[in-house]
CSV table of C-alpha atoms in Angstrom, one decimal:
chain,number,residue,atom,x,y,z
A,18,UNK,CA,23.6,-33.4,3.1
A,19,UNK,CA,20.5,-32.3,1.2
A,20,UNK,CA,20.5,-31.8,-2.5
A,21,UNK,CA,18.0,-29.8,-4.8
A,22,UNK,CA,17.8,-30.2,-8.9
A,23,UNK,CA,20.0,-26.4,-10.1
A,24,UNK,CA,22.6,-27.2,-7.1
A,25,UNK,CA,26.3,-26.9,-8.3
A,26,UNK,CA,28.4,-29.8,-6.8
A,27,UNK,CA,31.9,-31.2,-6.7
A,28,UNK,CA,33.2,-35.0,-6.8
A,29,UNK,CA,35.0,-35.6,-4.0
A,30,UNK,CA,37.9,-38.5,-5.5
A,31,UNK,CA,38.5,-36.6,-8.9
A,32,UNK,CA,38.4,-33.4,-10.3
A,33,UNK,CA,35.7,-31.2,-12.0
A,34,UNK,CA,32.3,-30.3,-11.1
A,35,UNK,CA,28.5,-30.6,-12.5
A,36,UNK,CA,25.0,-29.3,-11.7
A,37,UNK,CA,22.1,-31.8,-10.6
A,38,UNK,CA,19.5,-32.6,-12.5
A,39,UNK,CA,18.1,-35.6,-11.3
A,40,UNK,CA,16.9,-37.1,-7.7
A,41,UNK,CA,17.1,-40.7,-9.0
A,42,UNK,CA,16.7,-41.9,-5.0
A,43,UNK,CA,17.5,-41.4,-1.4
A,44,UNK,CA,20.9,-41.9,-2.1
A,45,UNK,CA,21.8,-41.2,-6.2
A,46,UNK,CA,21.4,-38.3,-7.7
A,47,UNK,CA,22.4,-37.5,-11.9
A,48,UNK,CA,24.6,-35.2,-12.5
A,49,UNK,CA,25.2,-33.5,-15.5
A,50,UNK,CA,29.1,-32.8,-16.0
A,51,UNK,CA,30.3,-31.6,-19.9
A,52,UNK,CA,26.5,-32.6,-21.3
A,53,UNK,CA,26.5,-35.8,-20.1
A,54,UNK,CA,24.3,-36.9,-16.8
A,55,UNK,CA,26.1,-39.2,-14.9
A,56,UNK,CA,24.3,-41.2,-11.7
A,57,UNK,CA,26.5,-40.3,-8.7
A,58,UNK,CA,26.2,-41.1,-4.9
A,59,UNK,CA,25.6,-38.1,-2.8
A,60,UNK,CA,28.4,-39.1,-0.3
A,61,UNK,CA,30.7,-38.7,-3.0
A,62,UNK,CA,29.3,-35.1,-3.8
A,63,UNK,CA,30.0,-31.8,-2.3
A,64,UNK,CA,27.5,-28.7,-2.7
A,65,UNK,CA,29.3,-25.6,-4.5
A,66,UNK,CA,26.3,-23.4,-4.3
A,67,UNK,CA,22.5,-23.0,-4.8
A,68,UNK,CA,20.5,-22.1,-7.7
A,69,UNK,CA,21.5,-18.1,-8.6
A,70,UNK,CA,17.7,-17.7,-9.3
A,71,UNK,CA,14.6,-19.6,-9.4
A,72,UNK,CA,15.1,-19.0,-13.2
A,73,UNK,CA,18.1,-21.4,-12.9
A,74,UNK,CA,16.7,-24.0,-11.4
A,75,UNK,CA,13.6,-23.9,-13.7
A,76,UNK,CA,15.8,-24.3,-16.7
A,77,UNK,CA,17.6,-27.2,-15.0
A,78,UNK,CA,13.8,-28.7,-13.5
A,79,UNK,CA,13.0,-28.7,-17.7
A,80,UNK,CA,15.9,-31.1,-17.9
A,81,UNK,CA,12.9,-34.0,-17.5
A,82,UNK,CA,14.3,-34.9,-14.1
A,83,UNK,CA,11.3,-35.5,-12.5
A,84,UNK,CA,8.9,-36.1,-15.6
A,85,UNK,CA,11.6,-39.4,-16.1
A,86,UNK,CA,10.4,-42.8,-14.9
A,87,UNK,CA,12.0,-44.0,-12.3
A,88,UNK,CA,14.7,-46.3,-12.8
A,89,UNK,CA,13.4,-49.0,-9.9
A,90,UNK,CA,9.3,-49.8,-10.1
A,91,UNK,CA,9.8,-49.6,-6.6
A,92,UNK,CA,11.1,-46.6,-6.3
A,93,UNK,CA,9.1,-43.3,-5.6
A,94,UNK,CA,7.6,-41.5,-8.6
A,95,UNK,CA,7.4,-38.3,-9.1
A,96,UNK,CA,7.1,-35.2,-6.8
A,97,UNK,CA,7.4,-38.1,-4.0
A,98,UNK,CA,9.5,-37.5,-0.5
A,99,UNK,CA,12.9,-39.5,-0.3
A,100,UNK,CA,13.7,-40.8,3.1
A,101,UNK,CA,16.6,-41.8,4.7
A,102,UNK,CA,18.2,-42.7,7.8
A,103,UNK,CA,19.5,-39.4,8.3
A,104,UNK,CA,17.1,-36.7,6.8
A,105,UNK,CA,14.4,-36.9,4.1
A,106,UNK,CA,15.4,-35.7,0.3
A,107,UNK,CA,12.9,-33.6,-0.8
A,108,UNK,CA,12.4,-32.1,-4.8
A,109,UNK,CA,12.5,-27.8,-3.9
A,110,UNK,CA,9.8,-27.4,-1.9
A,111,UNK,CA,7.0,-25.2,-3.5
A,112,UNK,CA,6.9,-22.8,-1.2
A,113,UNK,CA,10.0,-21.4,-2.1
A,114,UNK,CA,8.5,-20.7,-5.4
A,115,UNK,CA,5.7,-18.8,-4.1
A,116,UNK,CA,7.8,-16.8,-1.8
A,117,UNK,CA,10.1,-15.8,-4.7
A,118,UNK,CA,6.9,-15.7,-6.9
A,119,UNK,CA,5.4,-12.7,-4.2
A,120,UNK,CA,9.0,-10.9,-3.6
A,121,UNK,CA,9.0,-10.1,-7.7
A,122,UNK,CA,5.9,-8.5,-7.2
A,123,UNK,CA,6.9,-6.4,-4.3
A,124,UNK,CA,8.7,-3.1,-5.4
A,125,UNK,CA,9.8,-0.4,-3.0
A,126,UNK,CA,8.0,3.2,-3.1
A,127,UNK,CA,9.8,6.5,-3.7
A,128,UNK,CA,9.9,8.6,-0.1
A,129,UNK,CA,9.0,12.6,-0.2
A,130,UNK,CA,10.5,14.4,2.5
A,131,UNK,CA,8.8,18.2,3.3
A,132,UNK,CA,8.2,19.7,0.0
A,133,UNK,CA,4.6,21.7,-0.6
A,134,UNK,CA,2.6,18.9,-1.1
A,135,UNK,CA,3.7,15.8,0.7
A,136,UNK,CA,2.1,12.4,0.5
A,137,UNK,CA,0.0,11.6,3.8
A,138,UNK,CA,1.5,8.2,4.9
A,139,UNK,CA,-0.8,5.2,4.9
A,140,UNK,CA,-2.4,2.3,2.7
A,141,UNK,CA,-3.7,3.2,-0.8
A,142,UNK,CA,-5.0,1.0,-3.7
A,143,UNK,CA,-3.3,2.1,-7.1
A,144,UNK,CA,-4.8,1.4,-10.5
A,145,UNK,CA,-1.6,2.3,-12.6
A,146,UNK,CA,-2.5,2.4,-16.7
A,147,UNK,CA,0.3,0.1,-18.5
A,148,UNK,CA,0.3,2.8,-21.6
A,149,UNK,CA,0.9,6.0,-19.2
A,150,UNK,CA,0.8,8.1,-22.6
A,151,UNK,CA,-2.6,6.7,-23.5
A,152,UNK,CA,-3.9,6.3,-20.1
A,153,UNK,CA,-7.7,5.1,-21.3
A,154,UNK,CA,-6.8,2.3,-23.0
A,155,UNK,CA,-5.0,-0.9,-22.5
A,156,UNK,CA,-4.4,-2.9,-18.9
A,157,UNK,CA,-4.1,-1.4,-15.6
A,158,UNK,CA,-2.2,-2.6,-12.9
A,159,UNK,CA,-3.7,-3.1,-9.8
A,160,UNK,CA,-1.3,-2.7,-6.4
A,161,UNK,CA,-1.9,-2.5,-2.4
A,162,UNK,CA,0.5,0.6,-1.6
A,163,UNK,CA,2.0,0.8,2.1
A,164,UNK,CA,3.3,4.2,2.0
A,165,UNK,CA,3.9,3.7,5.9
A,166,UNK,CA,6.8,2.5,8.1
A,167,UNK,CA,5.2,-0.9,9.4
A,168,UNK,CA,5.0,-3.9,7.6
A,169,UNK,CA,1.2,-4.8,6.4
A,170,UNK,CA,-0.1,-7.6,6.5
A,171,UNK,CA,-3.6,-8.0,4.3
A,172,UNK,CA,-6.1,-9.9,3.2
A,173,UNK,CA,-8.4,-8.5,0.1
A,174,UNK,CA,-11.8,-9.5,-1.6
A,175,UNK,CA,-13.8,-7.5,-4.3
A,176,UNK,CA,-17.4,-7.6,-3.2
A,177,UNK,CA,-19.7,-9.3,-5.8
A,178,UNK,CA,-23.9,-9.2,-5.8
A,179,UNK,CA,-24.2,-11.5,-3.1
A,180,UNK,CA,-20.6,-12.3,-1.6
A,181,UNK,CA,-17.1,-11.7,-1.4
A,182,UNK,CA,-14.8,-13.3,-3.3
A,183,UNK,CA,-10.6,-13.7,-2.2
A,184,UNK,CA,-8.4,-12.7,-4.3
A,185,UNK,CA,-5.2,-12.3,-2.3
A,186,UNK,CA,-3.1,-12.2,0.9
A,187,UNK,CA,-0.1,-11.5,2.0
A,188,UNK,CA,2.6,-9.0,3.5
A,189,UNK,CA,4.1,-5.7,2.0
A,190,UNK,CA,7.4,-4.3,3.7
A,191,UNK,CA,7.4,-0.5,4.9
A,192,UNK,CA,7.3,2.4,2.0
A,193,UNK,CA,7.0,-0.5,-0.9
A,194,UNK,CA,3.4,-1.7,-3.4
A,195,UNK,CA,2.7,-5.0,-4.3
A,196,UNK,CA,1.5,-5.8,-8.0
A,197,UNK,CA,-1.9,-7.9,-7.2
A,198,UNK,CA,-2.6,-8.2,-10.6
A,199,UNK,CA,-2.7,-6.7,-14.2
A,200,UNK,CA,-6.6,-6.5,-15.5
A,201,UNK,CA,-8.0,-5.5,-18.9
A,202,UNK,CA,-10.5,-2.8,-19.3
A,203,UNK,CA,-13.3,-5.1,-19.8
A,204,UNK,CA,-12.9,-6.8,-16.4
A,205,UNK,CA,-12.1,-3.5,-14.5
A,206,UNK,CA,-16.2,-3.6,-13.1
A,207,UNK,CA,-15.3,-6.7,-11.2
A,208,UNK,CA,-12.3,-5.1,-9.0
A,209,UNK,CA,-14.5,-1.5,-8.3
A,210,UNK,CA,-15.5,-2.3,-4.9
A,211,UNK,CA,-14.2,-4.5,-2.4
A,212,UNK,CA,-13.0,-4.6,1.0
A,213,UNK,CA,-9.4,-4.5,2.1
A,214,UNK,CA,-8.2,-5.9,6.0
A,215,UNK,CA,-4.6,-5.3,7.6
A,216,UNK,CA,-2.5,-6.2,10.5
A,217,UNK,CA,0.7,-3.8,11.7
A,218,UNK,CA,3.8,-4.9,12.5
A,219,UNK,CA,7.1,-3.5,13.6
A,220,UNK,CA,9.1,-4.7,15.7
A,221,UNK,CA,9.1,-1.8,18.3
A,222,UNK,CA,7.1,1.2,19.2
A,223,UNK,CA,5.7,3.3,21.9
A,224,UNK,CA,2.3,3.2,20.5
A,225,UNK,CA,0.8,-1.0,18.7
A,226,UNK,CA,-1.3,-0.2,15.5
A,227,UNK,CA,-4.9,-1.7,15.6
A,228,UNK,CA,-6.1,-3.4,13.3
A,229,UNK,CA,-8.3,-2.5,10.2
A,230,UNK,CA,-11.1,-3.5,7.7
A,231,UNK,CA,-12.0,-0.8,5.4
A,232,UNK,CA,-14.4,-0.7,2.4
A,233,UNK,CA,-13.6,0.6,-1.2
A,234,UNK,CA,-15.5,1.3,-3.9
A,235,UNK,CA,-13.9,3.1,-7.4
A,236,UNK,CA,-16.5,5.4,-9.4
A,237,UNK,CA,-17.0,3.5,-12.8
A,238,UNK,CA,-16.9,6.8,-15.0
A,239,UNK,CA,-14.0,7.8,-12.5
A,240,UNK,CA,-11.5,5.0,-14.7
A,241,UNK,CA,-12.7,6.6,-17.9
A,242,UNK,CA,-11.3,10.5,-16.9
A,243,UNK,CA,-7.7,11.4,-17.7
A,244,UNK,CA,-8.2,14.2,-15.0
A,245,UNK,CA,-8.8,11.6,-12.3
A,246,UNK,CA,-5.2,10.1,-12.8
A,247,UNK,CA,-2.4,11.9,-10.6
A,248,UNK,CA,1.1,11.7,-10.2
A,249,UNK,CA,2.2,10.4,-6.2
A,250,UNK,CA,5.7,11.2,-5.4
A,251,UNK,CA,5.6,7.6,-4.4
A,252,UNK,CA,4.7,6.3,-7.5
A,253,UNK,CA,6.4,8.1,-10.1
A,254,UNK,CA,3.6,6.8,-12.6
A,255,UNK,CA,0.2,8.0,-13.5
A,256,UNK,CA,-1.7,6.3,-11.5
A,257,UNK,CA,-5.6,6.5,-10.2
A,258,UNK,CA,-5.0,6.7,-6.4
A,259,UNK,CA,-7.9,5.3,-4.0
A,260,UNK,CA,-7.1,6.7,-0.2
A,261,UNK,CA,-7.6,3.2,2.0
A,262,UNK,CA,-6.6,4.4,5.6
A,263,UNK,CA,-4.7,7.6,7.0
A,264,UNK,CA,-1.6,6.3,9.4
A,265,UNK,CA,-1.5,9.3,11.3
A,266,UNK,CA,-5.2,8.8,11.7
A,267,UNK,CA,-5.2,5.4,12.7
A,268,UNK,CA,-2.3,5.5,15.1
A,269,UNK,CA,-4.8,7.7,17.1
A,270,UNK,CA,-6.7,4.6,17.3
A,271,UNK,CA,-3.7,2.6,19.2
A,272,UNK,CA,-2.7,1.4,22.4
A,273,UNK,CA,0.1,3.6,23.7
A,274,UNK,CA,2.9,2.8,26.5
A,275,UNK,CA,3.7,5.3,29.0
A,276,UNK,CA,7.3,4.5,29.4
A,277,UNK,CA,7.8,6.5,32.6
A,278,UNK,CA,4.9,4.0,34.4
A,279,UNK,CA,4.7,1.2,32.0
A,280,UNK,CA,1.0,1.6,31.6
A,281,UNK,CA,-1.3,1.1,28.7
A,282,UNK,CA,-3.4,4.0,27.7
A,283,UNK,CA,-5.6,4.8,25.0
A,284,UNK,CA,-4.2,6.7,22.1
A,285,UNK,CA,-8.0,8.1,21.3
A,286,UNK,CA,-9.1,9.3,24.6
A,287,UNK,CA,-6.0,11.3,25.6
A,288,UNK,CA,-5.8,13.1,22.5
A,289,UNK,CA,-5.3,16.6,23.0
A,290,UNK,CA,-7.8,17.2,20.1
A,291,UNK,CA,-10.9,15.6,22.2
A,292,UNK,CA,-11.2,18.9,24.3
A,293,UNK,CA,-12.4,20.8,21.1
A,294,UNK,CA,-15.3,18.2,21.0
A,295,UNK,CA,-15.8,19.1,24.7
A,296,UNK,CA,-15.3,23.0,24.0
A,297,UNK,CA,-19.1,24.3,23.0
A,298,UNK,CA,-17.2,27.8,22.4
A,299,UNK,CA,-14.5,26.6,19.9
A,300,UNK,CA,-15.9,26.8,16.3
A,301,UNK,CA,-13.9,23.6,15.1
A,302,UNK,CA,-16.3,21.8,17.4
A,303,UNK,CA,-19.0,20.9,14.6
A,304,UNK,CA,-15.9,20.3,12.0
A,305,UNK,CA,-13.9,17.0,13.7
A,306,UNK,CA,-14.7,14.1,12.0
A,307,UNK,CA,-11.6,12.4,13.9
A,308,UNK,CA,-9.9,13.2,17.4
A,309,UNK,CA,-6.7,15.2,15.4
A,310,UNK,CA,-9.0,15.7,12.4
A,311,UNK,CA,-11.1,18.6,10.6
A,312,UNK,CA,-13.1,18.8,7.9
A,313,UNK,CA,-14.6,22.2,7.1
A,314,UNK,CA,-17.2,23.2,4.1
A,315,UNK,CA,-16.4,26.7,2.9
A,316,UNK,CA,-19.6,26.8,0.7
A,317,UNK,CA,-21.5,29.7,0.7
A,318,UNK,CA,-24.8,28.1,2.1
A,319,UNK,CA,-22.9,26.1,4.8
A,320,UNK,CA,-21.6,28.9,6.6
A,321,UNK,CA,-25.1,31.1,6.2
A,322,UNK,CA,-27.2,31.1,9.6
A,323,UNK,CA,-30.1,32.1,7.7
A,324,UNK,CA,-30.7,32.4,4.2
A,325,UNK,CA,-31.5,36.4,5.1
A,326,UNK,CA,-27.6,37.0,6.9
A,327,UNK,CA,-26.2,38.1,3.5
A,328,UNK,CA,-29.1,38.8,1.1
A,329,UNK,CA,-27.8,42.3,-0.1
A,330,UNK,CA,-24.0,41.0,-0.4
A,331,UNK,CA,-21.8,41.1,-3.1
A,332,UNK,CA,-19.0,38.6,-4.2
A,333,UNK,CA,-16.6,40.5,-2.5
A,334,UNK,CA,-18.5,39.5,0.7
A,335,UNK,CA,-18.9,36.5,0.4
A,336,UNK,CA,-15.3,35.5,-0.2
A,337,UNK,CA,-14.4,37.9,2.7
A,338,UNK,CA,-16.3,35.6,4.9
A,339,UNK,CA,-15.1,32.3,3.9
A,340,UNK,CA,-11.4,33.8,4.7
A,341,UNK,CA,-12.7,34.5,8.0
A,342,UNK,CA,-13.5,31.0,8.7
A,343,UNK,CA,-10.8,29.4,6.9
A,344,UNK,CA,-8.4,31.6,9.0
A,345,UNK,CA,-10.5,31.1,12.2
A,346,UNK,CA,-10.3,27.3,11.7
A,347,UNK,CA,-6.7,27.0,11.0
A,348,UNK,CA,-5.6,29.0,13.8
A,349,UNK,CA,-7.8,27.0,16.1
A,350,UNK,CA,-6.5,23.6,14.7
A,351,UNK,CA,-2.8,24.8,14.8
A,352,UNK,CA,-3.5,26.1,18.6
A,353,UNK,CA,-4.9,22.8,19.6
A,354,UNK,CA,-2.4,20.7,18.0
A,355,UNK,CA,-4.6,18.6,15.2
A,356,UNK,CA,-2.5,16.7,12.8
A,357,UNK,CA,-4.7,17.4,9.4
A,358,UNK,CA,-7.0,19.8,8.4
A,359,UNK,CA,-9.2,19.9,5.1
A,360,UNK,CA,-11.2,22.7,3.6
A,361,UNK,CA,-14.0,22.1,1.4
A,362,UNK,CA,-14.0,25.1,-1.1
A,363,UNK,CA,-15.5,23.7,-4.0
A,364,UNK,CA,-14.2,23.8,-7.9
A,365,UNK,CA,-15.7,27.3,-9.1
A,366,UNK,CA,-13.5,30.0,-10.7
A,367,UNK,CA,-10.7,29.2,-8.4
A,368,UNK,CA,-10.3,32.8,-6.4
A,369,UNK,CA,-10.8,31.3,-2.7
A,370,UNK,CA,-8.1,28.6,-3.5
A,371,UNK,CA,-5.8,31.1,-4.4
A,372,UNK,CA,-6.2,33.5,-2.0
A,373,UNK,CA,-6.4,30.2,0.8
A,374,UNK,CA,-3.0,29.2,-0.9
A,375,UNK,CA,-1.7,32.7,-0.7
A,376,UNK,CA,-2.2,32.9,3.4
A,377,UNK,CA,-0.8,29.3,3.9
A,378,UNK,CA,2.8,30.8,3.0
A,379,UNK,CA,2.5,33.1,5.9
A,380,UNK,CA,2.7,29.8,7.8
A,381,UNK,CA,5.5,28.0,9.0
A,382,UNK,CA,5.6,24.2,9.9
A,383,UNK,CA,2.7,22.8,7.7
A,384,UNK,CA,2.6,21.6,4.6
A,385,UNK,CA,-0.6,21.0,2.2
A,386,UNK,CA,-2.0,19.1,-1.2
A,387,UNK,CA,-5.1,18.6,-3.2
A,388,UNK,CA,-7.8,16.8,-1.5
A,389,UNK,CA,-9.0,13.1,-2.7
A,390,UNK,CA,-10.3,13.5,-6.1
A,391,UNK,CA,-12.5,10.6,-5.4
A,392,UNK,CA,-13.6,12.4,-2.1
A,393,UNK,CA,-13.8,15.9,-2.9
A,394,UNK,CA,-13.5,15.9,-6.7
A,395,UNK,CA,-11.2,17.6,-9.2
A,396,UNK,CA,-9.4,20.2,-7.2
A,397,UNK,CA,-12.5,20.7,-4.8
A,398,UNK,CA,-10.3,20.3,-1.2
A,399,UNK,CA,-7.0,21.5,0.1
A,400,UNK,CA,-5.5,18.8,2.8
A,401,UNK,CA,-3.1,21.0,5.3
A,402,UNK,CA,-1.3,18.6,7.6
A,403,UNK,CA,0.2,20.8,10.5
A,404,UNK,CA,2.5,18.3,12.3
């Protein structure tokens, strides 16, 4: 039987038990019964239990059980693998350290079902202030959020002037963050910009996730705003949210399985949404920046075919026109079944998003938020996800 230094044992020919808190050899180990460590053989031990945390067999490792000279000069020393006849006698491996070490810095997410302004599923990088009443001062935590119901796998670097540098990798369960690490204001300009890569898994679905490498860079003067810090239902913190990759976006991107015929399609040339591309009379044709996706400018001078089309026209008319194509374009990406559109209207006295918010109630079966701050800037975009 294998022992570790923190295991709870029994003596097999007389009563009372101990912890272990030496591996003197292959064969003895000290045990430490009523504050005295006692050498014992291991045949005459039996294991009551582990270690209840990593904690506990820290405190019992401080003991000086491997820091102790070893009782025969030619015995191993320290941190040295015991074999036997039977099985080798190993001090707890390190690994298990580093896979407790990663699960305490793995904590789940909060899910938001329907609701006005749900969170789009996919992989975000959070810079969450430690002081969330002072948010521009102090350290901010830095996490890898997978709001999304596959298990990521990543790899990340910051970029520096002339190459990358590692900083971590590892894998995040569905709907949970990871805590990379906790970084004072002074160093925040090293972790600004870097590049984040991910692997899918789950262990079942009609359609495999593809891979993904994506770029990030965080605005400098953007960590200095209070404005620029919202509150995800995920979170539950104030927190300075960088958009990494849209799921529903992605999974576009995938290798389906028709189940009917077994065969392997691809996601992103049967979308539905690729005949709007095709269709030279549909007026979301210039707006798709993604087979299910939209992306439309309500400004003024981007919806002007001449600079002459509304010279005489009021404010009044101008608004009346944006409506037009606002309504024009949602109808159109409700009718040919996109899964997000987003309308650029700008900052300004707020009118258009309040009369764009006003018609959305007239619509069942889609919800909408705020655009990326980083993207679109302080209330400048509405995101409406239809399905």
């Amino acid at each position: 039987m294998k022992f570790e230094i923190g295991d709870q044992v029994k003596f097999m020919d007389q009563e009372g038990q101990g912890v272990i808190t030496k591996i003197i050899n292959a064969n003895t180990v000290g045990v430490t019964t009523d504050g005295f460590e006692i050498p014992c053989s291991i045949t005459d031990l039996i294991k009551v239990s582990r270690p209840a945390s990593t904690a506990e067999r820290l405190f019992y490792e401080g003991k000086g059980s491997y820091d102790a000279a070893p009782e025969n000069k030619s015995e191993p020393a320290k941190d040295a693998v015991f074999e036997t006849e039977h099985a080798p006698i190993m001090p707890a491996p390190a690994i298990e350290d580093d896979e407790n070490e990663e699960d305490m810095r793995i904590s789940p997410l909060r899910r938001s079902f329907g609701g006005k302004n749900p969170q789009s599923e996919g992989i975000y990088i959070a810079l969450v202030p430690l002081d969330q009443q002072f948010m521009l001062r102090g350290p901010l935590e830095f996490y890898i959020v997978n709001y999304s119901p596959y298990t990521l796998l990543y790899n990340f670097a910051t970029r520096g002037a002339e190459s990358f540098y590692g900083v971590d990798f590892a894998s995040v369960p569905p709907y949970s963050k990871i805590l990379v690490e906790s970084i004072e204001r002074e160093d925040l300009g090293l972790w600004t910009e870097g590049i984040l890569q991910g692997l899918f898994y789950q262990d079942e679905n009609t359609v495999w996730m593809p891979p993904f490498s994506k770029d990030y860079k965080i605005r400098v003067n953007h960590l200095g705003k209070q404005e620029n810090y919202v509150f995800p239902v995920f979170m539950q913190q104030k927190t300075l949210l960088v958009p990494v990759l849209d799921a529903a976006r992605h999974k576009t991107e995938g290798i389906s399985i028709d189940a009917g015929k077994g065969r392997k399609t691809d996601q992103k040339a049967e979308s539905p949404a690729q005949n709007i591309v095709a269709d030279s009379k549909n007026p979301l044709q210039a707006y798709m920046i993604q087979p299910e996706v939209a992306e439309v400018d309500l400004h003024v001078e981007k919806l002007l075919s001449t600079r002459l089309e509304m010279k005489n026209a009021e404010e009044k008319d101008y608004l009346a026109r944006q409506l037009q194509v606002f309504e024009t374009c949602l109808n159109q990406a409700i009718k040919h079944r996109l899964s997000k559109i987003i309308f650029i209207h700008g900052v300004g006295n707020g009118i258009l998003k309040a009369e764009m918010e006003k018609r959305l109630k007239n619509y069942e079966n889609l919800h909408f938020m705020e655009g990326s701050r980083l993207r679109y800037g302080v209330g400048g975009a509405l995101e409406i996800f239809l399905r």
